[in-house]
Amino acid sequence: MDFRPKILVCPPDYYDVEYVINPWMEGNIHRSSQLLAVEQWRGFAGVLGRYADLNEAAPCEGLPDMVFTANAGLVLGQEVVLSRFMHPERQREEPHFKRWFEQHGYNVHELPKDLPFEGAGDALLDRERGVLWAGYGQRSELDSHPLVAAALGVEVLSLRLVDKRFYHLDTCFCPLEGGYVLYFPAAFDAHSNRLVESRVQPEKRIAIGETEAVNFTCNAVNIGRVIILNKAGDDVRSRLEGAGFQVIETPLTEFMKAGGSAKCLTLRLTEPAIGEPERARALVESRVLRLEGHLLDSGLLDRALDVAVKNGGSFQILSFDLGRQRQSISKAEINVSAPSKEALEGIIAQLIDLGAVLPPEDVGDAVLRGVAQPGVAPDDFYATTIYPTEVHIRGKWVLVGAQRMDGVIVVDEAAARCTLLRDLETGESVVVGTRGIRTVRKTESRAPRSAEEFSFMGAGVSSERRVELVVDQIAWELRRIREQGGKVAVVAGPVVIHTGAGEHLARLIRDGYVQALLGGNAIAVHDVEQSLLGTSLGVDLKRGVAVRGGHQHHLEAINLIRRCGGLAAAVRQKALTGGIFYECVTKGVPFSLAGSIRDDGPMPDTEMDLLRAQRDYARLLRGAEMILMLSSMLHSIGVGNMTPAGVKLVCVDINPAVVTKLADRGSLESVGVVTDVGLFLSLLVQRLEKLEAGAAA
Ligand code: ARG
């Protein structure tokens, strides 16, 4: 061995498991043997001493984890970045290590308070590539990486740790001599794995499985061709030997009870500087965003911060102005960081959908790109949401027209509107990226006023007794909308007829509570069958029994309407004299029936061209204040996709999963009712009668 590095260790005089700050320590308090720990440490130090000069830091009583000197700081050349521990239990080690470094002539860099960085435990030098691999997501903060890069003059590559057991980078990642990397891929998120794969050629990657990883196999000390670790396992050992390494195992089980092993017990003190200051940077990108509204009550802040973290980013709250009254809004300024530019873009897009905005000085005009192929959007197009959206065009915020989700924004001169991908025409300008986009979340939508109208709405799905309360409120709303000349649309499935509620829906239409009816072929067929023959799919609705040869009824209903030339014609010819569609035709309430592959017939009124059917639905929904979705999952999902935020959605279904799916649109204006749609409609009609009687009296 021509080069003997200096390594900092700390004898285990006061080592023990005294608290729990990682999963390994759980259940191990005072369970490690002091005697055995000392013996194992001496054995390890003995092996290490053959290849390196050991420098001992004085152990301190009451600081049991000081043995893990990897966490003292990170050394490069004469510079050291001191650790800022995440847990108070270990923060008490900081002054001791600081003094040690100062006394030994290092330039000590200290990170800002509250910005955890746990030294060489979370940052590993890769000499072959001249980079520093740095972990975040468990102990160290992503935002520490750019500061470390600057302090040490090195390029930092950030890796996100996603498994609590592998809470420090050195528990699952180990750069070795010759450019090899020993690591446990499952401890990292997909983005990090891609980063490793893009920087380390396949033949240099030594990926290990969980069985080895939990033996702290990656927690290895590598000096030249020698690798010292707790346990390698036959497979990993032979792979390491195949790469030209000599593997030395030395038991460190007592230290594993605290979540550490060989590498954790060491800190390399001789790390020649890399000397490429021009590359000294981290790939980390960050941006400042503002949020306004009922940030705490509505859980918005929580959700926003969650979006950042779940997508591999990190945040700092720069300012938070808490509204003191229930009515007053709060304002927050957050700095969001992500390990790369693309990752940051992804996070920002989601935050904008939550209503976050860039500070005015950072706002620029939206970026537009032309459509080159009809029906195809340019790359990176901005996908719309249900929320009112504004685009910054020529220095001004412009409200987007025809708001709906799953579309793109087309800008024409100074106007903007939502368009479906398939409707794009060559030469149109589409907004790409998230620059110059903001969604407008009305604060009223979280204020008590609307929450009172549908007081259970926040609770999402209701059932049992609550149904009655819900129905009361819906009846009240229906009346209000009717009195004000507003619009209510109903989406209904055939179950409405099966459950015997056809007469109730017909009644609502007759009494002027419904301004548009949307459905499929089936509801019309069943409705006609019911009013002509008293059965629905051959079941006698009055007696609840199947009629012999009943399926014939179903086809006869279809045949009759086909002969007449459609539902309206059937009413005119007095062939159809009652039911839902009879009421629609006589009251002039427009309806739209969207076809599907399973349709019998279909009825002449059923639109089998789905693009046209979608367009027709959208036309009928325009201007609706409230939409009742009655046991029709697919048609209701279709309707939900066309509807902007602010429209009240009432979803009724006997299946809670369907209700949750429909009601959960991130919009407080939707409410789910889990109940039989027949009972729901009969109750609704009763309540309306009562309201009307009350109004007449
Ligand atoms: N109990 C210590 C902690 O949780 C163990 C540290 C292990 N050190 C390391 N570099 N992985 O902080």
XYZ file of C-alpha atoms and ligand atoms in Angstrom:
709
model
C 0.000 0.000 0.000
C 1.710 3.170 -1.136
C -0.803 5.625 0.285
C -1.969 5.497 3.907
C -4.935 7.758 4.500
C -5.663 9.331 7.865
C -8.970 8.261 9.371
C -10.853 9.755 12.287
C -12.390 7.294 14.739
C -13.883 7.626 18.200
C -13.572 4.802 20.740
C -16.829 3.343 22.076
C -16.219 4.184 25.771
C -19.717 5.645 26.056
C -21.367 3.801 23.220
C -24.881 2.462 23.836
C -28.342 2.653 22.295
C -29.970 5.326 24.409
C -32.649 6.739 22.109
C -34.382 5.881 18.846
C -33.661 8.007 15.788
C -33.640 5.290 13.123
C -35.506 1.983 12.659
C -32.489 -0.095 13.693
C -32.502 1.404 17.157
C -36.129 0.467 17.793
C -36.387 -2.196 20.471
C -32.637 -2.027 21.056
C -32.421 0.519 23.856
C -29.701 -0.690 26.233
C -29.634 -3.975 24.370
C -26.087 -3.723 23.073
C -23.295 -5.187 25.096
C -20.652 -2.651 26.043
C -18.075 -5.412 26.379
C -18.762 -6.907 22.988
C -18.961 -3.461 21.387
C -15.476 -2.627 22.678
C -14.158 -5.962 21.477
C -15.694 -5.555 18.005
C -14.480 -1.974 17.733
C -10.935 -3.005 18.660
C -11.043 -5.807 16.107
C -12.216 -3.366 13.465
C -9.659 -0.696 14.424
C -6.983 -3.371 14.300
C -7.827 -4.286 10.708
C -8.185 -0.657 9.733
C -4.835 0.204 11.308
C -3.093 -2.050 8.816
C -4.097 0.229 5.950
C -4.603 3.651 7.505
C -3.353 5.927 10.278
C -6.036 6.309 12.895
C -6.730 9.572 14.624
C -8.870 9.350 17.728
C -11.423 11.926 18.795
C -12.060 11.909 22.535
C -15.378 10.217 23.355
C -17.853 12.137 25.501
C -20.100 10.752 28.158
C -23.749 11.128 27.186
C -23.007 11.198 23.446
C -23.333 7.503 22.581
C -23.392 8.010 18.795
C -20.093 9.895 18.699
C -18.469 6.618 17.639
C -20.017 7.222 14.225
C -17.440 9.775 13.134
C -18.678 9.641 9.526
C -21.284 12.074 10.759
C -18.810 14.570 12.207
C -18.563 16.452 8.951
C -17.256 16.144 5.423
C -13.596 16.781 4.610
C -12.132 17.770 1.266
C -8.588 19.126 1.207
C -8.271 21.560 4.086
C -11.980 22.350 4.102
C -14.561 20.704 6.251
C -18.334 21.175 6.232
C -19.482 20.544 9.763
C -22.566 18.387 10.257
C -25.872 19.914 11.247
C -27.718 17.022 12.756
C -31.384 16.592 12.187
C -32.075 15.163 15.637
C -31.451 17.115 18.842
C -29.933 13.954 20.370
C -26.970 14.227 18.039
C -26.820 18.007 17.694
C -24.929 17.967 20.970
C -21.996 16.342 19.162
C -21.533 19.347 16.873
C -19.390 21.554 19.207
C -17.065 18.660 20.031
C -16.331 17.860 16.420
C -16.072 21.538 15.573
C -13.363 21.952 18.197
C -11.542 18.877 16.937
C -11.453 20.177 13.347
C -10.350 23.642 14.415
C -7.591 22.235 16.575
C -6.382 20.180 13.643
C -6.093 23.123 11.290
C -9.151 22.664 9.070
C -11.226 25.495 7.606
C -14.583 24.864 9.199
C -17.725 25.696 7.202
C -20.987 25.837 9.084
C -24.330 25.528 7.360
C -27.313 27.689 8.286
C -29.254 26.580 11.319
C -32.143 24.231 10.561
C -30.565 22.985 7.364
C -29.545 19.443 8.271
C -26.556 17.841 6.603
C -25.036 14.799 8.252
C -21.500 14.883 6.861
C -19.769 11.942 5.248
C -22.659 9.711 6.311
C -24.654 11.396 3.585
C -21.957 12.490 1.131
C -19.518 10.185 -0.609
C -16.650 11.213 -2.817
C -16.311 9.456 -6.150
C -12.730 10.139 -7.204
C -13.044 8.336 -10.493
C -15.746 10.776 -11.641
C -14.638 13.757 -9.594
C -18.065 14.146 -8.019
C -19.670 14.016 -4.630
C -22.733 11.768 -4.322
C -24.994 13.269 -1.687
C -28.096 11.783 -0.083
C -31.255 13.569 1.012
C -34.791 12.753 1.980
C -34.089 11.217 5.383
C -31.492 13.123 7.388
C -29.874 15.710 5.125
C -31.843 18.418 3.331
C -31.604 18.791 -0.422
C -31.011 22.510 0.041
C -27.738 21.796 1.829
C -26.248 20.338 -1.356
C -25.573 23.585 -3.251
C -23.910 24.995 -0.123
C -21.714 21.927 0.255
C -20.781 22.167 -3.416
C -19.738 25.784 -2.948
C -17.851 25.236 0.315
C -15.833 22.284 -0.972
C -15.555 23.222 -4.632
C -17.013 20.005 -5.951
C -19.860 18.909 -8.193
C -22.642 17.381 -6.146
C -25.066 14.746 -7.451
C -28.147 14.420 -5.268
C -29.689 11.035 -4.526
C -32.999 10.693 -2.772
C -33.276 8.054 -0.051
C -36.749 6.522 0.156
C -36.365 3.621 2.601
C -36.283 4.552 6.296
C -33.854 1.728 7.064
C -31.330 3.281 4.706
C -31.420 6.725 6.196
C -27.846 7.737 5.417
C -26.361 7.451 1.939
C -23.473 5.349 3.280
C -25.911 2.621 4.377
C -26.839 1.816 0.780
C -24.239 3.353 -1.537
C -20.471 3.019 -1.709
C -18.197 4.370 -4.458
C -15.132 2.168 -4.751
C -11.677 2.483 -6.289
C -11.598 2.158 -10.053
C -15.029 3.699 -10.529
C -17.064 0.807 -9.109
C -20.189 1.576 -7.146
C -21.596 -0.907 -4.645
C -25.227 -0.011 -3.953
C -28.764 -1.099 -3.117
C -31.009 0.360 -5.860
C -34.311 -0.102 -3.994
C -33.226 2.448 -1.400
C -33.496 5.211 -4.026
C -36.311 6.726 -6.045
C -36.554 6.286 -9.804
C -35.013 9.644 -10.632
C -31.963 8.860 -8.486
C -31.564 5.426 -10.010
C -31.587 7.011 -13.443
C -28.943 9.473 -12.323
C -26.700 6.658 -11.058
C -27.226 4.702 -14.257
C -26.412 7.728 -16.384
C -23.127 8.334 -14.558
C -21.925 4.819 -13.782
C -21.402 2.377 -16.665
C -23.238 -0.954 -16.221
C -20.035 -2.970 -15.710
C -19.057 -0.695 -12.834
C -22.349 -1.041 -10.970
C -22.407 -3.661 -8.244
C -26.079 -3.712 -7.299
C -26.990 -5.819 -4.298
C -30.257 -7.210 -2.938
C -32.084 -6.544 0.274
C -30.682 -9.524 2.183
C -27.160 -8.192 1.758
C -28.166 -4.587 2.160
C -29.618 -5.183 5.623
C -26.240 -6.646 6.650
C -24.774 -3.202 5.993
C -22.790 -4.595 3.082
C -22.736 -1.170 1.431
C -21.416 0.369 4.630
C -17.886 -0.523 3.629
C -14.523 1.147 4.119
C -12.527 1.047 0.920
C -8.812 1.796 0.988
C -7.063 1.054 -2.281
C -7.897 -2.525 -3.208
C -9.081 -3.446 0.301
C -12.708 -3.414 1.413
C -13.503 -3.713 5.111
C -17.086 -4.436 6.149
C -19.330 -6.283 8.576
C -20.454 -9.011 6.213
C -20.405 -9.445 2.466
C -22.182 -12.720 1.691
C -20.751 -15.164 -0.851
C -22.259 -13.632 -3.945
C -21.244 -10.052 -3.246
C -17.836 -11.181 -2.039
C -17.121 -13.022 -5.269
C -18.342 -10.100 -7.344
C -16.085 -7.741 -5.419
C -13.172 -10.135 -5.756
C -13.929 -10.446 -9.446
C -13.510 -6.676 -9.658
C -10.075 -7.080 -8.058
C -10.843 -6.244 -4.421
C -9.771 -8.008 -1.260
C -12.743 -8.292 1.104
C -12.192 -8.329 4.859
C -15.124 -9.074 7.129
C -15.082 -7.924 10.720
C -18.156 -8.334 12.933
C -19.850 -5.106 13.994
C -23.239 -6.409 15.099
C -23.294 -4.349 18.315
C -23.065 -1.144 16.278
C -25.763 -2.285 13.886
C -28.144 -2.056 16.829
C -27.693 1.705 16.544
C -27.985 1.606 12.761
C -24.284 1.832 11.916
C -21.414 -0.344 10.747
C -17.872 -0.134 9.359
C -18.076 2.981 7.210
C -20.109 4.882 9.816
C -17.322 4.377 12.338
C -14.816 6.250 10.171
C -14.176 9.639 8.655
C -11.491 10.065 6.028
C -9.313 13.017 6.927
C -6.976 12.921 3.949
C -9.101 13.690 0.926
C -7.063 15.621 -1.631
C -9.158 18.450 -3.103
C -10.647 17.738 -6.516
C -9.390 20.949 -8.065
C -12.033 21.604 -10.679
C -13.696 24.651 -9.140
C -15.506 25.428 -12.387
C -17.592 22.286 -11.911
C -18.402 23.074 -8.293
C -22.168 23.082 -8.225
C -25.154 20.941 -7.421
C -27.784 20.052 -10.010
C -30.331 21.245 -7.471
C -32.679 23.908 -8.805
C -35.006 26.044 -6.766
C -37.705 28.624 -7.220
C -39.778 30.839 -4.953
C -43.561 30.517 -5.064
C -46.401 32.221 -3.267
C -49.560 30.715 -1.873
C -52.553 32.599 -0.632
C -55.862 31.554 0.871
C -57.102 29.542 3.804
C -53.790 27.780 3.799
C -54.165 25.961 7.088
C -57.926 25.381 7.359
C -58.140 23.995 3.871
C -54.989 21.928 4.203
C -53.633 23.668 1.126
C -50.218 24.393 2.567
C -49.948 20.822 3.674
C -50.835 19.538 0.255
C -48.433 21.901 -1.455
C -45.508 20.865 0.737
C -46.464 17.249 0.227
C -46.359 17.677 -3.536
C -42.798 18.979 -3.267
C -41.578 16.174 -1.030
C -43.430 13.318 -2.733
C -41.891 14.338 -6.029
C -38.368 14.265 -4.691
C -38.100 17.937 -3.897
C -37.759 19.892 -0.751
C -38.990 23.209 0.564
C -38.230 26.059 2.886
C -40.925 28.374 4.120
C -39.443 31.809 3.638
C -42.346 33.672 5.161
C -45.739 32.842 6.515
C -48.311 35.431 7.299
C -51.039 33.681 9.221
C -54.507 35.167 8.897
C -55.744 35.551 12.459
C -59.500 35.444 12.016
C -61.373 32.552 10.546
C -62.197 34.712 7.543
C -58.790 36.220 6.951
C -56.513 34.575 4.469
C -52.915 33.534 4.993
C -49.953 34.139 2.733
C -46.845 32.048 2.417
C -43.678 32.295 0.421
C -41.952 29.001 -0.137
C -38.699 28.123 -1.749
C -39.085 24.835 -3.577
C -36.041 22.811 -4.620
C -35.670 19.701 -6.697
C -32.676 17.588 -7.721
C -32.924 18.702 -11.349
C -34.537 21.249 -13.598
C -37.052 18.739 -14.980
C -38.003 17.542 -11.515
C -38.560 21.142 -10.454
C -40.738 21.840 -13.500
C -42.899 18.844 -12.628
C -43.354 20.036 -9.062
C -44.083 23.627 -10.082
C -46.741 22.462 -12.534
C -48.556 20.655 -9.719
C -48.179 23.586 -7.355
C -49.614 25.940 -9.944
C -52.593 23.630 -10.190
C -52.997 24.079 -6.458
C -53.061 27.826 -6.984
C -49.448 28.755 -6.258
C -48.072 31.776 -8.110
C -44.618 33.070 -8.855
C -43.682 36.403 -7.312
C -44.577 39.245 -9.732
C -40.939 39.938 -10.584
C -40.564 36.353 -11.855
C -43.687 36.323 -13.982
C -43.099 36.287 -17.708
C -45.357 35.796 -20.695
C -46.506 32.254 -21.298
C -44.410 30.362 -23.824
C -46.336 29.478 -26.969
C -45.561 26.894 -29.586
C -47.320 26.307 -32.881
C -49.346 23.215 -33.739
C -47.532 21.387 -36.535
C -49.942 18.514 -37.019
C -53.725 18.726 -36.689
C -55.010 17.155 -33.485
C -51.511 16.905 -31.954
C -50.123 19.299 -29.346
C -46.478 20.413 -29.237
C -44.231 18.697 -26.638
C -44.401 20.003 -23.061
C -47.920 21.372 -23.538
C -49.567 22.574 -20.376
C -52.482 20.274 -19.454
C -55.482 22.095 -18.032
C -57.385 21.494 -14.794
C -60.948 22.162 -13.663
C -59.878 25.426 -12.023
C -60.239 28.869 -13.557
C -56.887 29.573 -15.166
C -55.131 32.716 -16.319
C -52.363 33.073 -18.874
C -49.878 35.901 -19.018
C -49.979 37.293 -22.560
C -48.158 40.470 -23.618
C -47.699 41.619 -20.068
C -51.251 40.950 -18.883
C -53.131 38.155 -17.126
C -55.935 36.862 -19.340
C -58.684 34.488 -18.178
C -58.879 31.252 -20.164
C -62.272 30.607 -21.749
C -64.205 27.307 -21.831
C -62.260 25.981 -18.855
C -62.209 22.201 -18.489
C -59.666 19.609 -17.495
C -57.516 17.483 -19.794
C -57.288 20.115 -22.482
C -54.623 22.539 -23.676
C -54.679 26.315 -23.815
C -54.793 27.921 -27.232
C -53.820 31.585 -27.446
C -55.199 33.681 -30.235
C -54.096 37.342 -30.267
C -54.930 38.468 -26.751
C -57.473 35.740 -25.930
C -57.034 32.252 -24.538
C -59.318 29.224 -24.410
C -59.268 25.528 -23.571
C -59.240 23.127 -26.493
C -59.110 19.351 -26.690
C -56.054 17.797 -28.286
C -58.096 16.364 -31.121
C -59.553 19.769 -31.988
C -56.171 21.469 -32.458
C -55.542 22.919 -35.866
C -52.257 23.500 -37.615
C -50.805 26.901 -36.869
C -52.668 27.421 -33.587
C -50.498 28.556 -30.666
C -50.503 26.317 -27.609
C -49.132 27.179 -24.156
C -46.128 25.018 -23.253
C -44.446 24.667 -19.857
C -45.752 26.420 -16.785
C -44.374 29.898 -17.297
C -47.013 32.595 -17.213
C -49.767 30.281 -15.959
C -51.726 30.580 -12.775
C -54.884 28.936 -11.546
C -57.309 31.009 -9.595
C -58.594 29.237 -6.538
C -61.416 31.298 -5.218
C -60.934 31.730 -1.501
C -64.729 31.793 -1.142
C -64.807 28.161 -2.089
C -63.254 27.400 1.284
C -65.152 30.020 3.225
C -68.015 29.082 5.538
C -70.709 30.352 3.191
C -70.549 27.572 0.672
C -69.457 25.101 3.300
C -72.759 25.760 5.038
C -74.824 25.162 1.960
C -73.386 21.701 1.802
C -72.093 21.415 5.282
C -71.077 17.775 5.056
C -69.177 18.300 1.846
C -65.751 18.354 3.358
C -66.548 14.955 4.803
C -66.922 13.637 1.270
C -69.157 10.610 1.147
C -72.225 10.466 3.324
C -74.583 7.671 4.186
C -77.586 6.700 6.282
C -79.130 9.530 8.281
C -76.935 12.058 6.616
C -78.655 11.298 3.350
C -81.771 13.016 4.642
C -79.851 16.146 5.505
C -78.206 16.121 2.125
C -81.507 15.705 0.364
C -82.932 18.668 2.301
C -80.106 20.834 1.097
C -80.331 19.623 -2.469
C -84.090 20.235 -2.534
C -83.494 23.731 -1.258
C -80.843 24.380 -3.920
C -83.025 22.975 -6.692
C -85.808 25.343 -5.741
C -83.495 28.306 -5.518
C -82.020 27.601 -8.940
C -85.468 27.164 -10.458
C -86.720 30.442 -8.929
C -83.663 32.261 -10.273
C -83.995 30.791 -13.744
C -80.727 28.854 -13.380
C -79.723 25.549 -14.862
C -79.586 22.031 -13.428
C -78.348 19.100 -15.476
C -79.064 15.470 -14.619
C -76.913 12.527 -15.682
C -78.837 9.333 -15.140
C -78.292 5.627 -15.614
C -80.887 2.872 -16.211
C -80.806 1.997 -12.507
C -83.090 4.984 -12.024
C -85.774 3.001 -13.857
C -84.916 -0.393 -12.300
C -85.297 1.036 -8.830
C -88.718 2.374 -9.710
C -87.640 5.990 -9.531
C -88.485 6.824 -13.126
C -91.714 8.495 -12.019
C -89.800 10.709 -9.577
C -87.319 11.869 -12.167
C -90.202 12.435 -14.588
C -91.833 14.541 -11.891
C -88.717 16.676 -11.416
C -88.627 17.341 -15.144
C -92.339 18.136 -15.292
C -92.018 20.576 -12.405
C -89.211 22.480 -14.066
C -86.296 21.408 -11.844
C -84.238 19.948 -14.680
C -82.896 21.897 -17.643
C -80.901 19.159 -19.386
C -80.825 15.374 -19.236
C -77.774 13.312 -20.169
C -77.635 9.573 -20.394
C -77.014 6.619 -22.644
C -79.147 4.355 -24.771
C -80.195 2.172 -21.836
C -82.034 4.708 -19.728
C -84.175 5.672 -22.701
C -84.941 2.066 -23.619
C -85.877 1.170 -20.029
C -87.928 4.311 -19.626
C -89.928 3.550 -22.741
C -90.344 -0.110 -21.798
C -91.530 0.940 -18.372
C -94.106 3.416 -19.573
C -95.412 1.189 -22.378
C -95.344 -2.205 -20.707
C -94.756 -1.634 -17.015
C -91.504 -3.594 -16.988
C -87.833 -2.731 -17.015
C -85.616 -5.306 -18.739
C -88.580 -7.630 -18.411
C -89.026 -7.164 -14.664
C -92.456 -6.048 -13.519
C -91.665 -2.965 -11.504
C -94.881 -2.927 -9.509
C -94.677 -6.554 -8.383
C -90.905 -6.925 -8.589
C -91.056 -10.229 -10.477
C -89.728 -11.238 -13.863
C -92.373 -11.464 -16.527
C -92.272 -14.564 -18.700
C -90.525 -13.820 -21.978
C -89.875 -10.376 -20.571
C -86.773 -9.656 -22.578
C -89.108 -9.360 -25.534
C -90.414 -6.163 -23.895
C -87.035 -4.558 -24.043
C -86.736 -5.156 -27.786
C -90.323 -4.143 -28.435
C -89.655 -0.779 -26.812
C -86.672 -0.252 -29.082
C -88.590 -1.410 -32.113
C -91.476 0.944 -31.436
C -89.299 4.018 -31.114
C -87.400 3.031 -34.226
C -90.642 2.727 -36.112
C -91.711 6.212 -34.944
C -88.353 7.685 -35.920
C -87.254 8.793 -32.458
C -88.467 9.733 -29.010
C -89.892 13.146 -29.933
C -91.694 11.646 -32.906
C -93.102 8.901 -30.678
C -94.503 11.521 -28.329
C -95.996 13.500 -31.223
C -97.584 10.338 -32.613
C -98.971 9.602 -29.129
C -97.139 6.284 -29.105
C -95.244 7.385 -25.994
C -97.477 8.937 -23.364
C -95.497 8.968 -20.144
C -92.100 8.633 -18.507
C -88.913 10.612 -18.325
C -88.452 11.205 -22.010
C -92.109 11.984 -22.545
C -91.690 14.801 -19.986
C -88.493 16.017 -21.621
C -90.156 16.232 -25.012
C -93.327 17.914 -23.765
C -91.465 20.353 -21.496
C -88.855 21.100 -24.134
C -85.984 19.927 -21.903
C -83.070 19.012 -24.156
C -81.485 15.586 -23.699
C -78.458 13.839 -25.088
C -77.886 10.095 -25.270
C -74.320 8.880 -25.744
C -73.994 5.416 -27.243
C -71.644 2.574 -26.335
C -70.524 -0.806 -27.665
C -73.095 -2.683 -25.579
C -76.144 -0.837 -26.789
C -79.172 -2.718 -28.081
C -80.918 -1.019 -30.912
C -79.878 1.675 -30.522
C -82.696 4.146 -30.239
C -82.612 6.583 -33.143
C -81.821 9.341 -30.635
C -78.657 7.665 -29.394
C -75.548 9.308 -30.804
C -73.168 6.526 -31.747
C -70.405 8.881 -32.875
C -68.708 9.425 -29.534
C -66.893 12.589 -30.492
C -70.190 14.119 -31.458
C -71.810 12.792 -28.305
C -69.071 14.391 -26.183
C -69.570 17.687 -27.943
C -73.309 17.470 -27.434
C -72.902 16.734 -23.719
C -70.555 19.708 -23.378
C -73.082 21.942 -25.121
C -75.897 20.914 -22.791
C -73.728 21.301 -19.706
C -72.700 24.851 -20.481
C -73.938 27.203 -17.794
C -75.158 24.475 -15.424
C -74.986 25.471 -11.760
C -75.657 22.022 -10.420
C -75.305 18.530 -11.837
C -77.045 15.506 -10.334
C -75.220 12.294 -11.196
C -77.584 9.423 -10.644
C -76.072 5.939 -10.751
C -74.239 6.233 -14.006
C -70.525 5.917 -13.534
C -69.165 6.236 -17.064
C -71.440 9.014 -18.235
C -70.794 10.848 -14.983
C -67.026 10.585 -15.346
C -67.394 11.982 -18.835
C -69.432 14.849 -17.477
C -66.968 15.471 -14.653
C -64.183 15.842 -17.182
C -66.050 18.582 -18.997
C -67.015 20.544 -15.947
C -65.023 23.428 -14.500
C -64.638 23.972 -10.759
C -67.455 25.861 -9.125
C -70.305 23.723 -10.457
C -72.031 21.776 -7.686
C -71.802 18.058 -8.326
C -74.069 15.657 -6.492
C -73.139 12.018 -7.066
C -75.571 9.344 -5.970
C -74.686 5.672 -6.163
C -75.158 2.601 -4.006
C -71.479 1.745 -4.462
C -69.217 3.853 -2.222
C -66.267 3.325 -4.553
C -68.149 4.930 -7.430
C -69.242 7.833 -5.267
C -65.741 8.444 -4.013
C -64.357 8.313 -7.518
C -66.865 10.842 -8.797
C -66.991 13.153 -5.809
C -63.247 13.323 -5.313
C -62.372 15.977 -7.819
C -60.381 18.195 -5.520
C -63.343 20.503 -5.632
C -65.184 21.317 -2.462
C -68.358 21.733 -4.447
C -68.857 18.043 -4.978
C -70.782 15.812 -2.658
C -71.245 12.074 -2.663
C -74.337 10.274 -1.443
C -74.105 6.551 -0.929
C -77.624 5.231 -1.193
C -80.152 3.580 -3.429
C -80.959 6.050 -6.178
C -84.653 5.095 -6.008
C -84.843 6.038 -2.338
C -82.887 9.187 -3.004
C -85.217 10.417 -5.729
C -88.371 9.547 -3.856
C -87.105 11.401 -0.806
C -86.083 14.345 -2.952
C -89.527 14.607 -4.522
C -91.132 14.410 -1.056
C -88.965 17.221 0.250
C -89.700 19.380 -2.756
C -93.411 18.833 -2.256
C -93.056 19.915 1.329
C -91.108 23.021 0.349
C -93.736 23.861 -2.242
C -96.580 23.330 0.194
C -94.765 25.573 2.645
C -94.307 28.265 0.016
C -97.975 28.073 -1.004
C -99.248 28.349 2.582
N -27.425 6.027 15.555
C -26.766 6.795 14.572
C -27.776 7.698 13.863
O -28.889 7.289 13.682
C -26.084 5.917 13.578
C -25.283 6.675 12.568
C -24.679 5.812 11.528
N -23.809 6.561 10.725
C -23.769 6.512 9.400
N -22.878 7.205 8.771
N -24.619 5.816 8.701
O -27.468 8.798 13.520
